[in-house]
Structures are given as C-alpha cells and as structure tokens.
C-alpha cells in the first residue's frame, strides 16, 4: 500500500517595483509597439538604476503600455522631461543594439513618407529576436549617423547585350569595398542565389528565405562589422553598418521591391532617401529604368551610364493573329544551325479562356468564373474557385465545339515544337525554372524573367505576341513590357538576330536596335505629365467599407473647395475592390504633397480616435489599379 506524499507549498514571486532611477540620463524616449495607428508618436519612460548600463540607443525593451506589456525601441536617453508621472521600463528584452542611429533616422523619415506607425517599419527592418543568437552576438558600435557628402554619385547603369548582369554587379560591388561597406539589393531569390554563388563567403546574406536564427545572426553581423559586402532581397535595404558607403539596387523597376503589406514602402524611394540623408553613393542597375528613375534621368539628377550599341533587329508583324508569321521561319531555321533560339512569351499555362465556336460566348463555371486550361490534356478549371470542369457542351447554345483563347507558354511550346520538328523543346517558367542551357541547338520557350543563361548567347531571340505585353491595363504595363524585351534581348549572341512580332509602327523595335530605352521612356513621361499621373503626382490608394466610401470622397472634395487640401488634389472613385470594400484614388501635385499627406495623416488619426471603421492606406503604390 502506497504512502501519501507530503504536500509542498509553491511560492509565487512578485516583481517588486523599481524605486531607484538612473543618476545620469534617467529618461528614455521610445517607439512603442502598441498596434494603434493614431498612437504613433514617441513615449518617455524612466530608466531603473538596475538596468542603466543595458538601456542604450537601439536596444529593445519591455514596457507597460495601457495595462499590457509591449515591446519598445530606445531612441535616445534624456536628462529630464516635462511629462509627470512616468512609468518605469520593465525589462531589457535584449542588450544587443539592433537599431543604429542611421536606421532610427531612416525609420522616422519612412514612417512620415508612407503615413505609417514607426513599428510597421521596424518589423520590416529588424528581424525578430533569437535569444540563443544574442548570447554570441558581437557588440554593435554606436556611431553618429553619417553626414551627407556633397560629392556623392547617383547613377543608372544600363546592362549591355551579351553581358552577364549578375557577374557585372558582383564585380562592381567588390571594387567598391575599398571605400567602405557595400549594400546590394536584388528583387528575386534566384538572383540572390546567383550572387551568392559568385561571391561565396565574402558576402553576408539577408533574406526572408533564411531560417529565423540565420537571418537574425546575419543581420547583427551586417550592422556590427566594417567593410562588409551585404547582399539581400527587399528588407535588406534597412541594413545599416556604420561605414556604409555604397548602395546598389538591381532592377529597381521590379514589383518584388515593393512591400506588399501596409504601409507599402519600396526599395527605390528608400535608397534615394538614404543616399540624400547618409551621403551614400547610389547605383541603380537594370535593363530599363522605371518612370520615377526616368524622370530623374531627364532632370539630370541621375547619370545614365550606357555604351553605344547597334543590334540586328527585324520586325515581323502578325497580320491575322498567327503565332509565327510566314517570313519568320527562315531566320529561325538559320539560327538553329548554330545554336539555341529563345522565344519570349507573355503568359504562362496553356489557354487563358475557352470560347464556343458557334455562339462566341466565353465558357464560365456555375459560379460565374472564367474557365481556363493549364495543359493540353488537363480539364478546364475556374480561375476563381479552381473547380475543374469536364466541359463538353456550351451552356448557352449546347454546341460541343470549344475554341481555346489566349495562348499560354505551354501551348506555345507545343505549337513551336510542331513547327520545327527534330529539335528539343525546353520550357522555363517561375514554377519550373531552367537556370542554364548547354548551347546546343534547341527551342527555348520562356516567360518574363525566366530566361536560361547560355554561355555564348542565343543565336536568335524571338519576342512573340508583342502587342500582348504592352496591352495590360495597369499604369506600369509599358515600362514592365519594355524591361521584359530588353532583358530577353540581352541574352543574344554577338552575331545573333532579334525578331519582334509586334505592330511595325511600335517604337520598341527601334529602341532595341539602338539599345536605348530613353526615347520610349521620354514619350511615356510626357504623356503622364499631360494627364497628371505619377511620377509627376503623389498617388494614394484608400480602401474602406463600401458604406463609408461615398461620404469620405464627398468630404475630401469639400476639403479641396474649402482650401484645407491643396488645389491640385483629385479624387477618383469610389470603385468596388473586393467583397464589401471600395477603393478611392487620390492624386496631388508633387510640389504640394507634404500638405496633402499631413492632411491624410490627421484624417486617419481622427477616424481612429473616434472609433470609426478602419481605412487602409497606401502611398505611391506599384499599381493604381490594385
């Protein structure tokens, strides 16, 4: 028979409140992660004597805010404050400095530009803490923020034909290391992998694909060292080593360099802010500049670095919608004798929609979504709900003859393979990318940005369905298509031929021949200026509940009439967004944008204070239609 064990009393330890404050600089000013958009200012807390040595600028601490423990970031230590009844800092979450003064300054400016709570930027800039990494982390030396130099260089480096872009920027970055640390940003993970392979262990990598521990460790290494070569994707733009001298951004035009979450900052604007405030040499590199950079090039604020080139470019317009115009077969056959031929196509998949041959109606599923096909032997499926449909007859007229519309890359590969039998057909897309090709004769079909590299280049580059590239409805369609064409054409061999399948009057053919996007970009900029669109205006997208949209847009228009908003403010909408949400687009002349943004900031704060429904706001979004 078992005996009863004696009872053990448990003791509960209650933290005694700190009563002694630091003798020197007893007040710490913080940003607090309170998750409330209208409480986005700084807050003062007392520094306990026992934590005095650990509480430094850039350290994360725990504080009591409105009855709950939250994280705070120390911005500065003060002698005194005019506010009475200050609370004590509860704890130091980590003694490691994670925000050097340069970064604090950048977050402050960024939160003002994108109308964001500072901690929305902090979460993008500083990786989450890992306690085990903190134990072995190097001590970050606090230095004053770099002062702006009057002679810093800002240039756009135009990638040339047959040039290995990754190898060029890697070599360029290594050469700049003699001046100080270098930060190199690329938009895609696959480009980062190529850079890492070229640079080896000499580079510190910052990427969301790293494990939590590795990302935090690399971040501390990046901001704590000297003469570092730091490479990374979007969020790496916030890395701030004390001796940073050079900033390089590859393909600043890419949508991947725009933060998809609110507040929606982008790398291009942040790099320009850092260059101006920290005196950094700034280099953009790419195949074709964005409209924002094109405007600065036209204004001589950015130097355009390029070489004179003249390529062999021919135009073969498609008269009747055929995939391959009749006269294009001869140059393709000639090119296949000496090497691979690249075909750039606008869409992935097999067919974007199906249409009844008899009544000409587009096939839809029972929920109203358009049907598409992802492969020749695949069933049609709805583009919205994804439900597969064994479509045999038209639901409108009962006919059993369906026509495929909108060729996708897989259908291109199928038809091109039949047109040139005897050659292997390779298909590279984002889901199944092909990194390189051996240079043997082959038909290579690729979607935008997924072109396999060939050591000596392609014998011919065929840019199919050119009108489809330039026909998308959003504001960025023209510059995105232009970059796609230049990027694909850059893979041509020294004696290769480029063929554009597009309307003969389109200027892209002449631009490729001269290897200069300037003429097209200038014309597009002049058109945007005439109709007051970015980059000549500041654009803000507001998304709110549909029931509030009409009242909000009426209030904004009244504020313009009452001169509480600048006269150049234009309000478009409301338009249906998704579900029960509506969207309003606001634009304002750049010269009046500060007053415009200040008004919106106060408007959002007032709605939050009065507990009205939340408005999601995005300043200078990638696209005005999303």
Coordinates of C-alpha atoms in Angstrom, one line a residue:
X1 CA 0.0 0.0 0.0
X2 CA 1.4 3.3 -1.1
X3 CA 2.0 6.1 1.4
X4 CA 0.8 9.6 0.8
X5 CA 3.5 12.1 -0.3
X6 CA 3.9 15.2 1.9
X7 CA 2.4 18.4 0.4
X8 CA 4.7 21.0 -0.9
X9 CA 3.8 24.6 -0.9
X10 CA 4.6 26.7 -4.0
X11 CA 5.8 30.2 -3.7
X12 CA 4.9 32.9 -6.2
X13 CA 7.5 35.6 -6.8
X14 CA 6.1 39.0 -7.4
X15 CA 8.4 41.5 -9.0
X16 CA 9.0 44.4 -6.7
X17 CA 8.5 47.8 -8.4
X18 CA 11.7 49.7 -9.1
X19 CA 12.1 52.8 -7.0
X20 CA 15.6 53.9 -7.9
X21 CA 16.1 55.6 -11.2
X22 CA 19.4 56.1 -13.1
X23 CA 21.5 59.0 -11.9
X24 CA 22.6 60.1 -15.4
X25 CA 20.1 60.5 -18.3
X26 CA 17.2 58.9 -16.3
X27 CA 14.6 59.2 -19.1
X28 CA 14.5 57.0 -22.2
X29 CA 12.4 58.1 -25.3
X30 CA 10.9 55.1 -27.1
X31 CA 8.8 54.0 -30.0
X32 CA 6.2 51.6 -28.6
X33 CA 4.6 48.6 -30.5
X34 CA 1.1 49.4 -29.4
X35 CA -0.6 48.4 -32.7
X36 CA -2.7 51.6 -32.8
X37 CA -2.2 53.8 -35.8
X38 CA -3.2 57.0 -34.0
X39 CA -0.7 56.4 -31.2
X40 CA 2.4 56.6 -33.4
X41 CA 4.4 59.2 -31.5
X42 CA 7.3 58.7 -29.1
X43 CA 6.8 57.9 -25.3
X44 CA 9.1 58.7 -22.4
X45 CA 9.8 56.1 -19.7
X46 CA 12.1 56.2 -16.6
X47 CA 15.3 54.2 -16.6
X48 CA 15.7 51.9 -13.5
X49 CA 19.1 52.1 -11.9
X50 CA 19.5 48.3 -12.2
X51 CA 19.0 48.5 -16.0
X52 CA 21.0 51.7 -16.5
X53 CA 24.0 50.1 -18.3
X54 CA 21.9 47.9 -20.6
X55 CA 19.5 50.5 -21.8
X56 CA 21.2 52.1 -24.8
X57 CA 20.0 53.7 -28.0
X58 CA 18.8 51.0 -30.4
X59 CA 18.0 48.4 -27.7
X60 CA 14.7 46.6 -27.4
X61 CA 12.9 46.9 -24.0
X62 CA 9.7 45.8 -22.4
X63 CA 7.3 48.4 -21.1
X64 CA 3.8 48.7 -19.7
X65 CA 1.5 50.4 -22.1
X66 CA -2.2 50.8 -21.2
X67 CA -2.0 47.8 -18.8
X68 CA -0.2 45.3 -21.0
X69 CA 3.5 44.5 -21.6
X70 CA 4.7 45.5 -25.1
X71 CA 8.0 46.0 -26.9
X72 CA 9.7 49.4 -27.2
X73 CA 12.7 50.6 -29.1
X74 CA 15.0 53.1 -27.4
X75 CA 15.6 56.2 -29.5
X76 CA 17.5 58.4 -27.0
X77 CA 18.4 59.0 -23.4
X78 CA 17.4 62.3 -21.9
X79 CA 18.2 64.3 -18.7
X80 CA 14.6 65.3 -18.0
X81 CA 11.1 65.6 -19.4
X82 CA 8.2 67.9 -19.0
X83 CA 5.8 64.9 -18.6
X84 CA 4.9 63.9 -15.0
X85 CA 4.1 60.5 -13.6
X86 CA 6.3 58.5 -16.0
X87 CA 6.3 54.7 -15.8
X88 CA 9.5 52.6 -15.4
X89 CA 10.9 50.4 -18.2
X90 CA 10.1 46.9 -17.1
X91 CA 12.9 44.9 -18.6
X92 CA 15.5 44.8 -21.3
X93 CA 14.4 42.3 -23.9
X94 CA 17.9 42.1 -25.3
X95 CA 21.1 44.1 -24.5
X96 CA 22.1 43.9 -28.2
X97 CA 21.8 47.1 -30.2
X98 CA 19.6 46.3 -33.2
X99 CA 18.9 49.8 -34.5
X100 CA 21.9 52.1 -35.1
X101 CA 21.3 55.8 -35.3
X102 CA 21.2 55.7 -39.2
X103 CA 18.4 53.2 -39.1
X104 CA 16.4 55.1 -36.5
X105 CA 16.6 58.2 -38.7
X106 CA 15.6 56.2 -41.8
X107 CA 12.6 54.6 -40.0
X108 CA 11.5 58.1 -38.8
X109 CA 11.6 59.5 -42.3
X110 CA 9.9 56.4 -43.8
X111 CA 7.0 56.4 -41.4
X112 CA 6.3 60.1 -42.3
X113 CA 6.5 59.4 -46.0
X114 CA 4.3 56.4 -46.0
X115 CA 2.0 57.6 -43.2
X116 CA 2.8 54.5 -41.1
X117 CA 3.2 53.7 -37.5
X118 CA 7.0 53.5 -36.9
X119 CA 6.7 49.9 -35.7
X120 CA 5.2 48.9 -39.0
X121 CA 8.6 49.9 -40.5
X122 CA 10.5 48.4 -37.6
X123 CA 9.0 45.0 -38.2
X124 CA 10.3 45.1 -41.8
X125 CA 13.7 46.5 -40.9
X126 CA 14.7 44.4 -37.9
X127 CA 14.4 40.6 -37.7
X128 CA 12.7 39.0 -34.7
X129 CA 15.0 38.3 -31.8
X130 CA 16.5 34.9 -31.2
X131 CA 17.8 34.5 -27.6
X132 CA 20.5 31.9 -28.5
X133 CA 22.0 34.2 -31.1
X134 CA 22.0 37.2 -28.7
X135 CA 24.4 35.3 -26.4
X136 CA 27.2 35.2 -29.0
X137 CA 26.3 38.4 -30.9
X138 CA 29.1 40.9 -31.5
X139 CA 28.7 44.3 -29.8
X140 CA 27.4 46.9 -32.2
X141 CA 29.4 50.1 -32.0
X142 CA 27.2 53.2 -31.7
X143 CA 28.5 55.9 -34.0
X144 CA 26.9 59.1 -35.1
X145 CA 24.9 58.9 -38.3
X146 CA 26.9 59.6 -41.4
X147 CA 26.8 63.1 -42.6
X148 CA 25.7 63.9 -46.2
X149 CA 28.6 64.4 -48.6
X150 CA 28.2 66.9 -51.4
X151 CA 30.0 64.8 -54.0
X152 CA 28.2 61.5 -53.8
X153 CA 27.4 59.8 -57.1
X154 CA 24.0 58.7 -58.2
X155 CA 23.9 56.7 -61.5
X156 CA 21.8 54.3 -63.5
X157 CA 24.0 51.5 -65.1
X158 CA 22.4 50.1 -68.2
X159 CA 23.0 46.4 -68.7
X160 CA 24.5 45.8 -72.2
X161 CA 23.8 43.0 -74.7
X162 CA 25.5 39.6 -74.1
X163 CA 26.5 40.9 -70.6
X164 CA 26.2 38.7 -67.6
X165 CA 24.3 41.1 -65.3
X166 CA 24.9 39.2 -62.1
X167 CA 28.7 38.8 -62.7
X168 CA 28.9 42.5 -63.6
X169 CA 27.2 43.9 -60.5
X170 CA 29.1 41.4 -58.3
X171 CA 32.4 42.6 -59.7
X172 CA 31.3 46.2 -59.3
X173 CA 30.3 45.7 -55.7
X174 CA 33.6 44.1 -54.8
X175 CA 35.5 47.0 -56.4
X176 CA 33.5 49.5 -54.2
X177 CA 34.5 47.7 -51.0
X178 CA 37.7 49.6 -50.8
X179 CA 35.6 52.7 -49.9
X180 CA 33.6 51.0 -47.1
X181 CA 30.7 48.6 -46.7
X182 CA 28.5 47.9 -49.7
X183 CA 24.8 47.0 -49.7
X184 CA 23.5 45.3 -52.8
X185 CA 19.7 44.7 -53.2
X186 CA 18.2 42.3 -55.8
X187 CA 14.4 41.7 -56.3
X188 CA 14.3 37.9 -56.6
X189 CA 15.6 35.0 -54.5
X190 CA 17.0 33.2 -57.6
X191 CA 19.1 36.3 -58.4
X192 CA 20.3 36.3 -54.8
X193 CA 21.4 32.7 -55.1
X194 CA 23.4 33.5 -58.3
X195 CA 25.1 36.4 -56.5
X196 CA 25.9 34.2 -53.5
X197 CA 27.5 31.6 -55.8
X198 CA 29.6 34.3 -57.4
X199 CA 30.7 36.0 -54.2
X200 CA 31.0 33.0 -51.9
X201 CA 31.6 33.5 -48.2
X202 CA 32.8 37.1 -48.7
X203 CA 29.1 38.3 -48.7
X204 CA 26.7 38.5 -45.8
X205 CA 23.2 37.4 -47.0
X206 CA 20.0 38.9 -45.7
X207 CA 16.8 37.2 -47.0
X208 CA 13.4 36.1 -45.7
X209 CA 14.3 32.6 -47.0
X210 CA 16.9 32.1 -44.3
X211 CA 16.0 30.4 -41.0
X212 CA 15.0 32.7 -38.2
X213 CA 18.3 32.2 -36.4
X214 CA 20.5 32.7 -39.5
X215 CA 18.6 35.8 -40.6
X216 CA 19.0 37.4 -37.2
X217 CA 22.6 36.4 -36.9
X218 CA 23.4 37.7 -40.4
X219 CA 21.6 41.0 -39.6
X220 CA 23.7 41.5 -36.4
X221 CA 26.9 40.6 -38.4
X222 CA 25.9 43.1 -41.1
X223 CA 25.3 46.1 -38.8
X224 CA 28.2 45.3 -36.4
X225 CA 31.1 44.9 -38.9
X226 CA 33.2 47.0 -41.2
X227 CA 34.0 46.6 -44.9
X228 CA 31.1 44.2 -45.3
X229 CA 29.6 43.2 -48.6
X230 CA 25.9 42.8 -47.7
X231 CA 23.6 41.2 -50.3
X232 CA 19.9 40.6 -49.9
X233 CA 16.3 41.0 -51.1
X234 CA 13.7 43.7 -50.3
X235 CA 14.0 44.2 -46.5
X236 CA 17.8 44.2 -46.6
X237 CA 17.6 47.9 -47.7
X238 CA 17.4 48.7 -44.0
X239 CA 20.8 47.2 -43.1
X240 CA 22.9 50.0 -41.6
X241 CA 26.6 49.2 -41.0
X242 CA 28.5 52.2 -39.5
X243 CA 30.8 52.5 -42.5
X244 CA 28.2 52.0 -45.3
X245 CA 29.4 54.0 -48.4
X246 CA 27.8 52.4 -51.5
X247 CA 24.3 51.3 -52.2
X248 CA 23.5 49.2 -55.3
X249 CA 19.9 48.3 -56.4
X250 CA 19.4 45.9 -59.3
X251 CA 16.2 46.1 -61.4
X252 CA 14.5 48.8 -59.2
X253 CA 11.6 48.6 -61.6
X254 CA 10.5 45.2 -60.2
X255 CA 7.3 44.8 -58.3
X256 CA 9.1 42.5 -55.9
X257 CA 10.9 45.5 -54.4
X258 CA 7.6 46.9 -53.2
X259 CA 6.5 45.8 -49.7
X260 CA 3.1 44.0 -50.3
X261 CA 1.9 44.7 -46.7
X262 CA 0.8 48.0 -45.3
X263 CA 2.5 50.6 -45.4
X264 CA 3.8 49.5 -48.8
X265 CA 7.3 51.1 -48.9
X266 CA 9.6 50.4 -51.8
X267 CA 13.3 50.0 -52.2
X268 CA 13.8 52.6 -54.9
X269 CA 12.5 55.5 -52.7
X270 CA 14.2 54.3 -49.6
X271 CA 17.5 54.1 -51.4
X272 CA 17.1 57.7 -52.6
X273 CA 16.3 58.8 -49.1
X274 CA 19.4 57.0 -47.7
X275 CA 21.6 58.5 -50.4
X276 CA 20.4 62.0 -49.6
X277 CA 20.5 61.7 -45.7
X278 CA 23.5 59.5 -45.3
X279 CA 25.7 60.7 -48.2
X280 CA 25.8 57.3 -49.9
X281 CA 27.0 56.6 -53.5
X282 CA 23.9 55.1 -55.1
X283 CA 23.9 53.0 -58.2
X284 CA 20.8 51.6 -60.0
X285 CA 21.5 48.8 -62.5
X286 CA 19.0 47.2 -64.9
X287 CA 17.7 46.8 -68.4
X288 CA 15.2 49.7 -68.5
X289 CA 14.5 52.3 -65.8
X290 CA 11.2 52.9 -64.1
X291 CA 9.2 56.1 -64.8
X292 CA 10.4 57.5 -61.5
X293 CA 14.1 57.0 -62.3
X294 CA 13.5 58.0 -65.9
X295 CA 12.1 61.4 -64.7
X296 CA 15.3 61.9 -62.5
X297 CA 17.5 61.0 -65.5
X298 CA 15.6 63.6 -67.7
X299 CA 16.1 66.2 -65.0
X300 CA 19.9 65.3 -64.9
X301 CA 19.6 64.3 -61.2
X302 CA 20.8 60.8 -62.1
X303 CA 23.5 60.0 -64.6
X304 CA 22.6 57.4 -67.2
X305 CA 25.7 55.2 -67.8
X306 CA 25.5 53.2 -71.1
X307 CA 27.5 52.3 -74.2
X308 CA 26.6 52.7 -77.8
X309 CA 25.3 49.5 -79.4
X310 CA 23.6 48.7 -82.6
X311 CA 21.9 45.3 -82.8
X312 CA 20.4 43.3 -85.7
X313 CA 16.6 43.6 -85.0
X314 CA 13.9 42.8 -87.5
X315 CA 10.2 43.2 -87.2
X316 CA 7.7 40.5 -88.3
X317 CA 4.1 41.7 -87.6
X318 CA 1.4 39.2 -87.2
X319 CA -1.3 40.1 -89.8
X320 CA -4.0 37.6 -88.9
X321 CA -3.2 36.6 -85.3
X322 CA -1.0 33.7 -86.2
X323 CA 1.7 32.7 -83.7
X324 CA 4.6 32.7 -86.2
X325 CA 4.3 35.0 -89.2
X326 CA 5.3 33.3 -92.5
X327 CA 8.6 35.1 -93.1
X328 CA 9.8 34.3 -89.6
X329 CA 10.6 30.7 -90.3
X330 CA 13.7 31.4 -92.4
X331 CA 15.7 33.3 -89.7
X332 CA 14.7 30.7 -87.1
X333 CA 15.9 27.8 -89.2
X334 CA 19.1 29.6 -89.9
X335 CA 19.7 30.4 -86.3
X336 CA 19.0 26.8 -85.2
X337 CA 22.0 25.6 -87.2
X338 CA 24.4 27.4 -84.9
X339 CA 22.7 27.3 -81.5
X340 CA 19.6 27.6 -79.4
X341 CA 16.7 30.0 -80.2
X342 CA 14.8 31.8 -77.4
X343 CA 11.1 32.5 -77.6
X344 CA 9.8 35.0 -75.0
X345 CA 6.0 34.6 -74.4
X346 CA 3.6 36.8 -72.4
X347 CA 1.6 34.2 -70.5
X348 CA 2.1 31.0 -68.6
X349 CA -0.2 28.0 -68.7
X350 CA -1.9 26.6 -71.8
X351 CA -5.0 28.7 -72.6
X352 CA -6.4 31.6 -70.6
X353 CA -10.0 31.1 -71.6
X354 CA -12.4 29.0 -73.8
X355 CA -15.0 30.2 -76.2
X356 CA -17.9 28.5 -78.0
X357 CA -17.1 28.4 -81.7
X358 CA -20.8 28.7 -82.6
X359 CA -22.3 31.4 -80.3
X360 CA -18.9 33.1 -79.4
X361 CA -19.7 33.1 -75.7
X362 CA -16.9 32.7 -73.1
X363 CA -17.1 29.5 -71.1
X364 CA -17.8 30.0 -67.4
X365 CA -18.3 27.8 -64.4
X366 CA -21.6 27.6 -62.4
X367 CA -20.3 30.3 -60.0
X368 CA -19.5 32.7 -62.9
X369 CA -15.7 32.3 -63.1
X370 CA -14.0 32.1 -66.4
X371 CA -12.7 28.7 -67.4
X372 CA -9.0 28.1 -68.4
X373 CA -6.7 25.2 -69.2
X374 CA -3.3 24.6 -67.7
X375 CA -2.3 21.8 -70.1
X376 CA -3.3 20.1 -73.4
X377 CA -4.6 17.0 -71.6
X378 CA -5.9 18.8 -68.5
X379 CA -9.5 19.5 -67.7
X380 CA -10.7 23.1 -67.8
X381 CA -10.8 24.8 -64.4
X382 CA -12.3 28.0 -63.0
X383 CA -9.8 30.8 -62.5
X384 CA -11.6 32.0 -59.3
X385 CA -12.7 28.9 -57.4
X386 CA -10.3 26.4 -59.0
X387 CA -13.0 23.8 -59.5
X388 CA -12.4 21.5 -62.5
X389 CA -15.0 21.2 -65.2
X390 CA -15.3 18.4 -67.8
X391 CA -16.7 20.8 -70.4
X392 CA -18.4 19.0 -73.3
X393 CA -21.1 21.4 -74.4
X394 CA -21.6 25.1 -74.3
X395 CA -24.0 26.1 -71.5
X396 CA -25.5 28.8 -73.7
X397 CA -26.3 27.1 -77.1
X398 CA -25.5 23.4 -76.4
X399 CA -22.8 23.2 -79.2
X400 CA -19.8 20.9 -78.5
X401 CA -17.1 22.9 -80.3
X402 CA -14.9 24.9 -77.9
X403 CA -12.1 27.2 -79.1
X404 CA -9.0 28.0 -77.0
X405 CA -8.2 31.7 -76.5
X406 CA -5.1 33.4 -75.1
X407 CA -2.2 31.1 -75.8
X408 CA -0.1 30.3 -72.8
X409 CA 3.6 29.3 -72.7
X410 CA 2.8 25.5 -72.8
X411 CA 0.7 25.9 -75.9
X412 CA 3.4 28.0 -77.5
X413 CA 5.9 25.2 -76.7
X414 CA 3.5 22.6 -78.3
X415 CA 2.9 24.6 -81.5
X416 CA 6.5 25.8 -81.9
X417 CA 7.8 22.2 -81.4
X418 CA 5.5 21.0 -84.2
X419 CA 6.7 23.8 -86.5
X420 CA 10.3 22.9 -86.0
X421 CA 10.5 19.1 -85.6
X422 CA 13.7 17.4 -84.6
X423 CA 14.8 19.9 -82.0
X424 CA 14.4 19.6 -78.2
X425 CA 11.8 22.0 -76.7
X426 CA 12.6 23.5 -73.3
X427 CA 10.1 25.4 -71.2
X428 CA 11.2 27.7 -68.4
X429 CA 8.8 29.4 -66.0
X430 CA 8.6 30.6 -62.4
X431 CA 7.3 27.2 -61.2
X432 CA 10.0 25.2 -63.1
X433 CA 12.9 27.5 -64.0
X434 CA 15.8 26.4 -66.1
X435 CA 19.0 28.1 -64.9
X436 CA 21.2 27.4 -67.9
X437 CA 21.3 25.7 -71.3
X438 CA 24.3 23.9 -72.8
X439 CA 24.4 25.9 -76.0
X440 CA 23.2 23.1 -78.3
X441 CA 20.5 23.8 -80.9
X442 CA 17.1 23.8 -79.1
X443 CA 13.9 25.7 -78.9
X444 CA 13.7 27.5 -75.6
X445 CA 10.3 28.9 -74.5
X446 CA 10.4 31.3 -71.5
X447 CA 8.1 33.6 -69.6
X448 CA 9.4 37.0 -68.5
X449 CA 12.5 36.9 -66.3
X450 CA 12.9 33.1 -66.5
X451 CA 15.4 33.0 -69.5
X452 CA 18.0 30.3 -69.1
X453 CA 21.6 31.6 -69.5
X454 CA 23.7 30.4 -72.4
X455 CA 27.5 31.0 -72.2
X456 CA 27.8 32.5 -75.7
X457 CA 24.2 33.7 -76.0
X458 CA 21.3 32.7 -78.2
X459 CA 21.5 32.5 -82.0
X460 CA 18.2 34.3 -82.2
X461 CA 15.7 35.9 -79.8
X462 CA 12.1 35.9 -80.9
X463 CA 9.8 38.2 -78.9
X464 CA 6.3 36.7 -79.5
X465 CA 2.9 38.5 -79.2
X466 CA 4.5 41.8 -78.5
X467 CA 1.1 43.6 -78.5
X468 CA 0.0 41.4 -75.6
X469 CA 3.0 42.5 -73.5
X470 CA 2.1 46.2 -74.0
X471 CA -1.7 45.8 -73.7
X472 CA -2.2 45.3 -69.9
X473 CA -4.4 47.9 -68.3
X474 CA -2.3 49.0 -65.3
X475 CA -0.1 52.0 -65.2
X476 CA 3.2 50.0 -65.2
X477 CA 2.4 47.9 -68.2
X478 CA 4.5 49.9 -70.7
X479 CA 7.6 50.0 -68.5
X480 CA 7.2 46.4 -67.4
X481 CA 7.0 45.2 -71.1
X482 CA 9.9 47.4 -72.1
X483 CA 12.1 45.8 -69.4
X484 CA 11.0 42.3 -70.4
X485 CA 12.0 42.9 -74.0
X486 CA 15.4 44.4 -73.1
X487 CA 16.1 41.7 -70.6
X488 CA 15.3 38.9 -73.0
X489 CA 17.2 40.6 -75.9
X490 CA 20.3 41.0 -73.7
X491 CA 20.8 37.2 -74.0
X492 CA 21.6 37.4 -77.7
X493 CA 24.9 36.3 -79.1
X494 CA 27.4 38.7 -80.7
X495 CA 26.1 37.8 -84.2
X496 CA 22.6 36.8 -83.3
X497 CA 19.3 38.3 -84.6
X498 CA 16.4 39.7 -82.6
X499 CA 12.9 39.4 -84.1
X500 CA 9.9 41.3 -82.7
X501 CA 6.4 40.0 -83.5
X502 CA 4.6 43.3 -83.0
X503 CA 2.9 46.1 -85.0
X504 CA 5.5 47.6 -87.3
X505 CA 4.9 51.1 -86.0
X506 CA 5.7 50.2 -82.4
X507 CA 8.8 52.1 -81.2
X508 CA 10.2 49.0 -79.2
X509 CA 11.9 47.7 -82.4
X510 CA 13.9 50.9 -82.9
X511 CA 14.7 51.1 -79.2
X512 CA 16.2 47.6 -79.2
X513 CA 18.1 48.3 -82.4
X514 CA 19.9 51.3 -80.7
X515 CA 19.8 49.5 -77.3
X516 CA 18.3 52.6 -75.8
X517 CA 15.0 52.8 -73.8
X518 CA 15.3 56.6 -73.5
X519 CA 13.1 57.6 -76.4
X520 CA 10.3 55.4 -75.3
X521 CA 10.6 56.4 -71.7
X522 CA 10.6 60.1 -72.5
X523 CA 7.5 59.8 -74.6
X524 CA 5.7 57.9 -71.8
X525 CA 6.8 60.5 -69.3
X526 CA 5.4 63.4 -71.4
X527 CA 2.1 61.6 -71.7
X528 CA 1.9 61.1 -67.9
X529 CA 2.7 64.7 -67.3
X530 CA -0.1 65.9 -69.5
X531 CA -2.7 63.8 -67.6
X532 CA -1.2 64.4 -64.1
X533 CA -0.2 60.9 -63.3
X534 CA 2.8 59.6 -61.3
X535 CA 5.7 60.3 -61.2
X536 CA 4.5 63.9 -61.5
X537 CA 1.9 63.4 -58.8
X538 CA 1.7 61.8 -55.4
X539 CA -0.8 58.9 -55.5
X540 CA -2.6 57.5 -52.5
X541 CA -5.0 54.5 -52.6
X542 CA -7.6 54.4 -49.8
X543 CA -9.6 51.2 -49.2
X544 CA -12.6 51.3 -46.9
X545 CA -16.0 49.7 -46.2
X546 CA -18.3 50.4 -49.1
X547 CA -20.9 52.1 -46.9
X548 CA -18.4 54.8 -45.9
X549 CA -16.9 55.4 -49.4
X550 CA -19.4 58.0 -50.7
X551 CA -19.2 60.1 -47.5
X552 CA -15.4 60.0 -47.5
X553 CA -14.9 61.1 -51.1
X554 CA -17.5 63.9 -50.6
X555 CA -15.6 65.1 -47.5
X556 CA -12.3 65.1 -49.4
X557 CA -13.8 67.1 -52.3
X558 CA -15.3 69.6 -49.8
X559 CA -11.9 69.9 -48.1
X560 CA -10.4 70.9 -51.5
X561 CA -13.2 73.6 -52.0
X562 CA -12.6 74.9 -48.5
X563 CA -8.8 75.1 -49.2
X564 CA -8.0 72.7 -46.4
X565 CA -6.5 70.4 -49.1
X566 CA -4.2 71.6 -51.9
X567 CA -6.0 72.7 -55.1
X568 CA -4.2 70.0 -57.2
X569 CA -5.8 67.1 -55.2
X570 CA -8.0 65.0 -57.4
X571 CA -10.3 62.2 -56.1
X572 CA -11.3 59.3 -58.3
X573 CA -13.9 56.7 -57.3
X574 CA -15.2 55.0 -55.4
X575 CA -14.8 51.7 -57.2
X576 CA -15.5 48.2 -56.0
X577 CA -12.4 46.5 -54.6
X578 CA -13.2 43.1 -53.1
X579 CA -16.1 41.8 -51.0
X580 CA -17.6 44.7 -49.1
X581 CA -14.6 47.0 -49.7
X582 CA -14.4 50.0 -52.0
X583 CA -11.4 51.9 -53.3
X584 CA -10.7 55.7 -53.8
X585 CA -7.7 57.0 -55.6
X586 CA -6.3 60.4 -54.6
X587 CA -3.6 62.3 -56.6
X588 CA -1.8 65.5 -55.8
X589 CA 1.0 67.5 -57.5
X590 CA 4.4 66.6 -56.1
X591 CA 5.1 70.2 -55.1
X592 CA 2.0 70.2 -52.7
X593 CA 2.4 66.6 -51.5
X594 CA 3.6 67.4 -48.0
X595 CA 0.4 69.3 -47.1
X596 CA -1.6 66.6 -48.8
X597 CA 0.0 63.8 -46.7
X598 CA -0.2 65.8 -43.5
X599 CA -4.0 66.2 -44.0
X600 CA -4.4 62.5 -44.7
X601 CA -2.4 61.6 -41.6
X602 CA -4.6 63.7 -39.4
X603 CA -7.7 62.4 -41.1
X604 CA -6.7 58.8 -40.4
X605 CA -5.8 59.6 -36.8
X606 CA -9.2 61.4 -36.2
X607 CA -11.1 58.3 -37.5
X608 CA -9.1 56.0 -35.2
X609 CA -9.7 58.3 -32.2
X610 CA -13.5 58.4 -32.9
X611 CA -13.5 54.6 -33.4
X612 CA -14.8 54.7 -36.9
X613 CA -14.2 51.9 -39.4
X614 CA -10.6 51.5 -40.4
X615 CA -9.2 52.8 -43.7
X616 CA -6.3 51.0 -45.3
X617 CA -4.0 53.5 -47.0
X618 CA -1.1 53.0 -49.4
X619 CA 1.1 55.9 -50.6
X620 CA 2.7 55.6 -54.1
X621 CA 1.6 52.0 -54.8
X622 CA 3.1 49.9 -57.5
X623 CA -0.1 50.0 -59.5
X624 CA -3.0 52.4 -59.2
X625 CA -5.5 49.6 -60.1
X626 CA -4.6 47.2 -57.3

